[in-house]
CSV table of C-alpha atoms and ligand atoms in Angstrom, one decimal:
chain,number,residue,atom,x,y,z
H,1,UNK,CA,31.1,-4.8,18.9
H,2,UNK,CA,28.6,-3.3,16.5
H,3,UNK,CA,24.9,-3.2,17.5
H,4,UNK,CA,22.8,-6.1,16.2
H,5,UNK,CA,19.1,-5.7,15.5
H,6,UNK,CA,16.4,-8.4,15.2
H,7,UNK,CA,13.9,-6.9,12.8
H,8,UNK,CA,13.4,-10.2,10.8
H,9,UNK,CA,14.8,-13.7,10.9
H,10,UNK,CA,17.1,-12.8,8.1
H,11,UNK,CA,19.1,-10.5,10.4
H,12,UNK,CA,20.6,-13.6,12.0
H,13,UNK,CA,22.4,-16.5,10.4
H,14,UNK,CA,20.9,-20.0,10.4
H,15,UNK,CA,23.6,-21.1,12.8
H,16,UNK,CA,22.8,-18.2,15.2
H,17,UNK,CA,19.1,-19.0,15.0
H,18,UNK,CA,19.8,-22.7,15.8
H,19,UNK,CA,22.0,-21.7,18.8
H,20,UNK,CA,19.2,-19.3,20.0
H,21,UNK,CA,16.7,-22.2,20.0
H,22,UNK,CA,19.2,-24.5,21.9
H,23,UNK,CA,19.8,-21.8,24.4
H,24,UNK,CA,16.0,-21.2,24.8
H,25,UNK,CA,15.5,-24.9,25.6
H,26,UNK,CA,18.3,-24.7,28.2
H,27,UNK,CA,16.9,-21.5,29.7
H,28,UNK,CA,13.5,-23.2,30.1
H,29,UNK,CA,15.1,-26.0,32.1
H,30,UNK,CA,17.0,-23.6,34.3
H,31,UNK,CA,13.8,-21.6,34.8
H,32,UNK,CA,12.0,-24.8,35.9
H,33,UNK,CA,14.7,-25.3,38.5
H,34,UNK,CA,14.4,-21.6,39.5
H,35,UNK,CA,18.1,-21.3,38.5
H,36,UNK,CA,17.8,-18.4,35.9
H,37,UNK,CA,21.1,-16.8,35.2
H,38,UNK,CA,21.1,-13.0,35.7
H,39,UNK,CA,23.4,-11.6,33.0
H,40,UNK,CA,21.2,-8.4,32.5
H,41,UNK,CA,21.6,-7.0,36.0
H,42,UNK,CA,20.9,-3.3,35.9
H,43,UNK,CA,20.0,-3.4,32.2
H,44,UNK,CA,16.8,-2.0,30.9
H,45,UNK,CA,14.6,-2.9,27.9
H,46,UNK,CA,12.3,-0.2,26.5
H,47,UNK,CA,9.1,-1.7,25.2
H,48,UNK,CA,7.1,0.4,22.7
H,49,UNK,CA,3.6,-0.9,21.9
H,50,UNK,CA,1.5,0.8,19.3
H,51,UNK,CA,-0.7,-2.3,19.1
H,52,UNK,CA,-2.3,-4.5,21.8
H,53,UNK,CA,-0.5,-7.5,23.3
H,54,UNK,CA,-0.8,-10.1,26.0
H,55,UNK,CA,2.0,-12.6,25.3
H,56,UNK,CA,4.6,-10.3,23.9
H,57,UNK,CA,4.4,-7.8,26.8
H,58,UNK,CA,4.2,-10.4,29.6
H,59,UNK,CA,7.1,-12.5,28.1
H,60,UNK,CA,9.5,-9.6,27.5
H,61,UNK,CA,8.8,-8.0,30.8
H,62,UNK,CA,9.0,-11.2,32.8
H,63,UNK,CA,12.0,-12.3,30.8
H,64,UNK,CA,13.9,-9.1,31.6
H,65,UNK,CA,13.2,-9.5,35.4
H,66,UNK,CA,14.2,-13.2,35.4
H,67,UNK,CA,17.5,-12.2,33.7
H,68,UNK,CA,18.1,-9.7,36.4
H,69,UNK,CA,17.1,-6.5,34.4
H,70,UNK,CA,14.0,-4.4,34.1
H,71,UNK,CA,11.5,-3.4,31.4
H,72,UNK,CA,9.8,0.0,30.8
H,73,UNK,CA,6.4,-0.1,29.0
H,74,UNK,CA,5.8,2.8,26.6
H,75,UNK,CA,2.6,3.3,24.7
H,76,UNK,CA,1.9,6.0,22.2
H,77,UNK,CA,-0.9,7.3,24.5
H,78,UNK,CA,1.6,8.0,27.2
H,79,UNK,CA,4.7,9.1,25.2
H,80,UNK,CA,5.5,12.0,22.9
H,81,UNK,CA,5.6,9.4,20.0
H,82,UNK,CA,1.8,9.7,20.0
H,83,UNK,CA,2.0,13.5,19.9
H,84,UNK,CA,4.1,13.7,16.8
H,85,UNK,CA,7.7,13.5,18.0
H,86,UNK,CA,9.5,11.8,15.1
H,87,UNK,CA,10.6,8.2,15.2
H,88,UNK,CA,14.2,9.2,14.6
H,89,UNK,CA,14.2,11.7,17.5
H,90,UNK,CA,12.5,9.2,19.8
H,91,UNK,CA,15.0,6.5,18.9
H,92,UNK,CA,17.9,8.8,19.6
H,93,UNK,CA,16.7,9.8,23.0
H,94,UNK,CA,15.2,6.5,24.2
H,95,UNK,CA,18.3,4.6,23.1
H,96,UNK,CA,20.5,7.0,25.0
H,97,UNK,CA,18.9,5.8,28.3
H,98,UNK,CA,18.0,2.1,27.8
H,99,UNK,CA,20.1,-0.9,26.8
H,100,UNK,CA,17.7,-2.5,24.3
H,101,UNK,CA,14.4,-1.6,22.7
H,102,UNK,CA,11.5,-3.7,21.4
H,103,UNK,CA,8.8,-2.2,19.2
H,104,UNK,CA,5.4,-3.5,18.1
H,105,UNK,CA,3.9,-1.2,15.5
H,106,UNK,CA,2.1,-1.1,12.1
H,107,UNK,CA,4.4,-0.3,9.1
H,108,UNK,CA,7.7,-2.3,9.1
H,109,UNK,CA,9.4,0.9,7.9
H,110,UNK,CA,8.9,2.3,11.4
H,111,UNK,CA,11.1,-0.3,13.1
H,112,UNK,CA,13.6,0.1,10.3
H,113,UNK,CA,13.7,3.9,10.8
H,114,UNK,CA,13.8,3.4,14.6
H,115,UNK,CA,16.7,1.0,14.3
H,116,UNK,CA,18.6,3.3,12.0
H,117,UNK,CA,18.6,6.1,14.7
H,118,UNK,CA,19.0,3.8,17.7
H,119,UNK,CA,22.4,3.3,19.4
H,120,UNK,CA,21.2,0.1,21.0
H,121,UNK,CA,19.7,-3.2,19.7
H,122,UNK,CA,16.2,-3.0,18.4
H,123,UNK,CA,13.8,-6.0,18.4
H,124,UNK,CA,10.8,-6.2,16.1
H,125,UNK,CA,7.9,-7.4,18.4
H,126,UNK,CA,5.5,-7.5,15.4
H,127,UNK,CA,4.9,-5.3,12.4
H,128,UNK,CA,2.4,-5.7,9.6
H,129,UNK,CA,5.2,-7.5,7.7
H,130,UNK,CA,6.9,-9.8,10.2
H,131,UNK,CA,6.7,-11.3,13.7
H,132,UNK,CA,10.1,-12.9,14.1
H,133,UNK,CA,10.0,-13.3,17.9
H,134,UNK,CA,7.0,-15.6,17.5
H,135,UNK,CA,9.0,-17.8,15.1
H,136,UNK,CA,11.8,-18.3,17.6
H,137,UNK,CA,9.1,-19.7,20.0
H,138,UNK,CA,7.6,-21.8,17.2
H,139,UNK,CA,10.9,-23.3,16.2
H,140,UNK,CA,11.8,-24.0,19.8
H,141,UNK,CA,8.4,-25.8,20.2
H,142,UNK,CA,8.9,-27.9,17.1
H,143,UNK,CA,12.3,-28.9,18.3
H,144,UNK,CA,11.1,-29.8,21.7
H,145,UNK,CA,8.2,-32.0,20.4
H,146,UNK,CA,9.6,-33.4,17.2
H,147,UNK,CA,13.3,-32.6,16.8
H,148,UNK,CA,15.0,-31.0,13.9
H,149,UNK,CA,12.5,-29.2,11.5
H,150,UNK,CA,15.1,-29.2,8.6
H,151,UNK,CA,13.7,-31.1,5.6
H,152,UNK,CA,10.2,-31.4,7.1
H,153,UNK,CA,7.0,-30.3,5.3
H,154,UNK,CA,5.1,-27.4,7.0
H,155,UNK,CA,1.6,-26.1,6.0
H,156,UNK,CA,0.4,-22.6,6.4
H,157,UNK,CA,-3.4,-22.3,6.2
H,158,UNK,CA,-5.1,-18.8,6.1
H,159,UNK,CA,-4.1,-15.2,5.6
H,160,UNK,CA,-0.7,-14.5,3.9
H,161,UNK,CA,0.0,-12.1,6.8
H,162,UNK,CA,2.9,-11.1,9.0
H,163,UNK,CA,3.1,-14.6,10.5
H,164,UNK,CA,2.9,-16.4,7.1
H,165,UNK,CA,5.7,-14.1,5.8
H,166,UNK,CA,7.7,-14.9,8.9
H,167,UNK,CA,7.2,-18.6,8.2
H,168,UNK,CA,8.6,-18.1,4.7
H,169,UNK,CA,11.8,-16.6,6.3
H,170,UNK,CA,11.9,-19.5,8.7
H,171,UNK,CA,11.7,-22.0,5.9
H,172,UNK,CA,14.8,-20.3,4.4
H,173,UNK,CA,16.7,-20.1,7.7
H,174,UNK,CA,15.7,-23.5,9.2
H,175,UNK,CA,15.6,-25.3,5.8
H,176,UNK,CA,12.0,-26.7,5.6
H,177,UNK,CA,9.4,-27.0,2.9
H,178,UNK,CA,6.4,-24.6,3.3
H,179,UNK,CA,3.1,-25.1,1.5
H,180,UNK,CA,0.8,-22.0,1.8
H,181,UNK,CA,-3.0,-22.1,1.2
H,182,UNK,CA,-4.7,-18.7,1.2
H,183,UNK,CA,-8.0,-17.5,-0.3
H,184,UNK,CA,-7.5,-15.5,-3.6
H,185,UNK,CA,-6.3,-12.0,-2.8
H,186,UNK,CA,-4.8,-12.9,0.6
H,187,UNK,CA,-1.4,-14.3,-0.6
H,188,UNK,CA,1.8,-13.2,1.1
H,189,UNK,CA,4.0,-10.5,-0.6
H,190,UNK,CA,5.3,-11.9,-3.9
H,191,UNK,CA,8.8,-10.7,-3.3
H,192,UNK,CA,9.0,-12.5,0.0
H,193,UNK,CA,7.7,-15.6,-1.6
H,194,UNK,CA,10.2,-15.3,-4.5
H,195,UNK,CA,13.1,-14.9,-2.0
H,196,UNK,CA,11.9,-18.1,-0.4
H,197,UNK,CA,12.8,-20.0,-3.6
H,198,UNK,CA,11.7,-23.5,-4.3
H,199,UNK,CA,11.1,-24.3,-0.6
H,200,UNK,CA,7.8,-22.3,-0.9
H,201,UNK,CA,4.7,-23.5,-2.7
H,202,UNK,CA,1.4,-21.6,-3.0
H,203,UNK,CA,-1.6,-23.8,-3.3
H,204,UNK,CA,-5.3,-22.9,-3.3
H,205,UNK,CA,-6.9,-25.7,-1.2
H,206,UNK,CA,-6.0,-26.1,2.5
H,207,UNK,CA,-6.1,-29.9,2.0
H,208,UNK,CA,-3.3,-29.6,-0.6
H,209,UNK,CA,-1.2,-27.6,1.8
H,210,UNK,CA,-1.7,-30.0,4.7
H,211,UNK,CA,-1.3,-33.3,2.8
H,212,UNK,CA,1.5,-35.1,4.6
H,213,UNK,CA,2.6,-32.1,6.6
H,214,UNK,CA,4.5,-32.6,9.9
H,215,UNK,CA,3.4,-29.2,11.2
H,216,UNK,CA,0.2,-27.2,10.4
H,217,UNK,CA,0.0,-23.5,11.3
H,218,UNK,CA,-2.7,-20.9,11.2
H,219,UNK,CA,-3.5,-17.4,12.5
H,220,UNK,CA,-6.5,-15.1,12.7
H,221,UNK,CA,-8.3,-14.1,9.5
H,222,UNK,CA,-8.1,-10.4,10.4
H,223,UNK,CA,-5.0,-9.1,12.0
H,224,UNK,CA,-4.6,-6.1,14.3
H,225,UNK,CA,-5.5,-3.0,12.2
H,226,UNK,CA,-7.9,-5.0,10.0
H,227,UNK,CA,-10.8,-5.0,12.5
H,228,UNK,CA,-13.2,-3.3,10.0
H,229,UNK,CA,-12.7,-6.2,7.6
H,230,UNK,CA,-13.5,-8.9,10.2
H,231,UNK,CA,-17.0,-9.7,8.9
H,232,UNK,CA,-16.1,-9.7,5.3
H,233,UNK,CA,-13.0,-11.8,5.9
H,234,UNK,CA,-15.1,-14.4,7.8
H,235,UNK,CA,-16.9,-15.1,4.5
H,236,UNK,CA,-13.8,-14.8,2.3
H,237,UNK,CA,-12.0,-17.4,4.5
H,238,UNK,CA,-14.8,-19.9,4.5
H,239,UNK,CA,-13.3,-23.4,4.2
H,240,UNK,CA,-9.9,-22.3,5.7
H,241,UNK,CA,-10.6,-23.5,9.2
H,242,UNK,CA,-8.0,-25.8,10.8
H,243,UNK,CA,-10.1,-28.6,12.3
H,244,UNK,CA,-10.0,-32.3,13.0
H,245,UNK,CA,-11.1,-33.1,9.4
H,246,UNK,CA,-8.2,-31.1,7.9
H,247,UNK,CA,-5.7,-32.4,10.4
H,248,UNK,CA,-6.6,-36.0,9.4
H,249,UNK,CA,-4.9,-35.3,6.0
H,250,UNK,CA,-1.6,-34.3,7.7
H,251,UNK,CA,1.2,-36.7,8.5
H,252,UNK,CA,0.3,-39.3,11.2
H,253,UNK,CA,2.1,-37.5,14.1
H,254,UNK,CA,1.5,-34.0,12.8
H,255,UNK,CA,1.3,-31.2,15.4
H,256,UNK,CA,-0.3,-27.8,14.9
H,257,UNK,CA,0.4,-24.3,16.1
H,258,UNK,CA,-1.3,-20.9,16.4
H,259,UNK,CA,0.5,-17.8,17.7
H,260,UNK,CA,-2.6,-16.7,19.6
H,261,UNK,CA,-4.9,-14.9,20.3
H,262,UNK,CA,-7.2,-17.3,18.5
H,263,UNK,CA,-10.8,-16.8,17.4
H,264,UNK,CA,-12.0,-20.3,18.5
H,265,UNK,CA,-14.5,-21.6,15.9
H,266,UNK,CA,-13.2,-19.4,13.1
H,267,UNK,CA,-9.7,-20.1,11.8
H,268,UNK,CA,-9.4,-23.0,14.2
H,269,UNK,CA,-12.1,-25.3,15.7
H,270,UNK,CA,-12.6,-24.8,19.4
H,271,UNK,CA,-12.0,-28.4,20.3
H,272,UNK,CA,-8.7,-28.6,18.3
H,273,UNK,CA,-7.0,-26.1,20.6
H,274,UNK,CA,-6.8,-28.7,23.4
H,275,UNK,CA,-6.7,-31.9,21.4
H,276,UNK,CA,-3.7,-34.2,21.1
H,277,UNK,CA,-1.4,-32.7,18.5
H,278,UNK,CA,-1.9,-29.1,19.8
H,279,UNK,CA,1.3,-27.6,21.0
H,280,UNK,CA,-0.3,-24.2,21.1
H,281,UNK,CA,0.2,-23.7,24.9
H,282,UNK,CA,3.8,-24.7,24.9
H,283,UNK,CA,4.2,-22.4,21.9
H,284,UNK,CA,2.9,-19.5,23.9
H,285,UNK,CA,5.0,-20.2,27.0
H,286,UNK,CA,8.1,-20.5,24.8
H,287,UNK,CA,7.8,-16.8,23.9
H,288,UNK,CA,9.3,-16.3,27.4
H,289,UNK,CA,12.2,-18.7,27.0
H,290,UNK,CA,13.1,-17.9,23.4
H,291,UNK,CA,13.1,-14.2,24.0
H,292,UNK,CA,15.3,-14.5,27.1
H,293,UNK,CA,17.8,-16.3,24.8
H,294,UNK,CA,17.4,-13.4,22.3
H,295,UNK,CA,17.9,-10.7,25.0
H,296,UNK,CA,21.0,-12.5,26.3
H,297,UNK,CA,22.4,-12.8,22.8
H,298,UNK,CA,21.8,-9.1,21.9
H,299,UNK,CA,23.4,-7.9,25.1
H,300,UNK,CA,26.2,-10.2,26.0
H,301,UNK,CA,27.8,-10.0,29.4
H,302,UNK,CA,30.4,-7.4,29.6
H,303,UNK,CA,29.1,-5.4,26.5
F,401,CP,N1,1.3,-14.1,19.7
F,401,CP,C1,1.4,-12.8,20.2
F,401,CP,O1,2.3,-12.0,19.8
F,401,CP,O2,0.5,-12.5,21.1
F,401,CP,P1,0.2,-11.1,21.7
F,401,CP,O3,-0.4,-10.3,20.6
F,401,CP,O4,-0.7,-11.3,22.9
F,401,CP,O5,1.5,-10.4,22.1
F,402,NVA,N1,-1.4,-11.7,12.6
F,402,NVA,C1,-1.7,-11.3,13.9
F,402,NVA,C2,-0.7,-11.9,14.9
F,402,NVA,C3,-1.0,-11.5,16.3
F,402,NVA,C4,0.1,-12.0,17.2
F,402,NVA,C5,-1.8,-9.8,14.0
F,402,NVA,O1,-0.9,-9.2,13.4
F,402,NVA,O2,-2.7,-9.3,14.6
């Protein structure tokens, strides 16, 4: 069987993604009963982090252990990647020793180059362009709370960043309408928008994006690597906070998500994080279950 990678949601078919979400829900139930299957006994996941992480590291590492395997944490400060060994040479060597590799880095081209030289499956654990693992958890969370997302209206409020661009891919693969409200100059990549076709609409006002939406999603104003822009962005994103007033314009049973970490009181009001309608904490936990489904899928028993 040829090696599969998960660099974006478009690497899997809509049917495969739906099956992954179903399996994630099943794995969560098994985990609650402490009945995790252990198909990855003796298997190792290499985890390369060039950016910080709480959820991604804990979920992948825990997930591997629960599935019977092991995870190795690699940071540029501790490996030769940080001292100039090429991405290609690193991929060739690391993939000769481990069974799967996940990478969190800056340029998306780095995970593409890594995957091209890797002999084992490579998972994108966030680049400046996409964060597909988060979308598996988000789609699982929507399904658990509200059922099928196909045909629903989803609002993105805030920066047209890696999460927003992943939502565009999700709209294509899970078949929902996505209205995006960003301040001028912070729109998602126009090619990604164009590929999303008529499911994607760019609007200027958050209220226009949220009107009647079943799901409202936001993320930080300044992503990792943009720390120096934090102050300026706070001003440029004025009026783009998801709060109770904005949520009152959404559909009556609307839920909202945030991939976390959040800046409470900036892109989302502090009280909203824990209000009815927030599925943020389930969303975070589901990183564990959905990635276990992903790991199991990429390394089927007997492969
Ligand atoms: N949502 C997410 O990826 O969180 P971390 O940056 O903590 O991994
Ligand atoms: N857009 C954020 C997501 C963090 C999980 C970032 O890239 O920092």
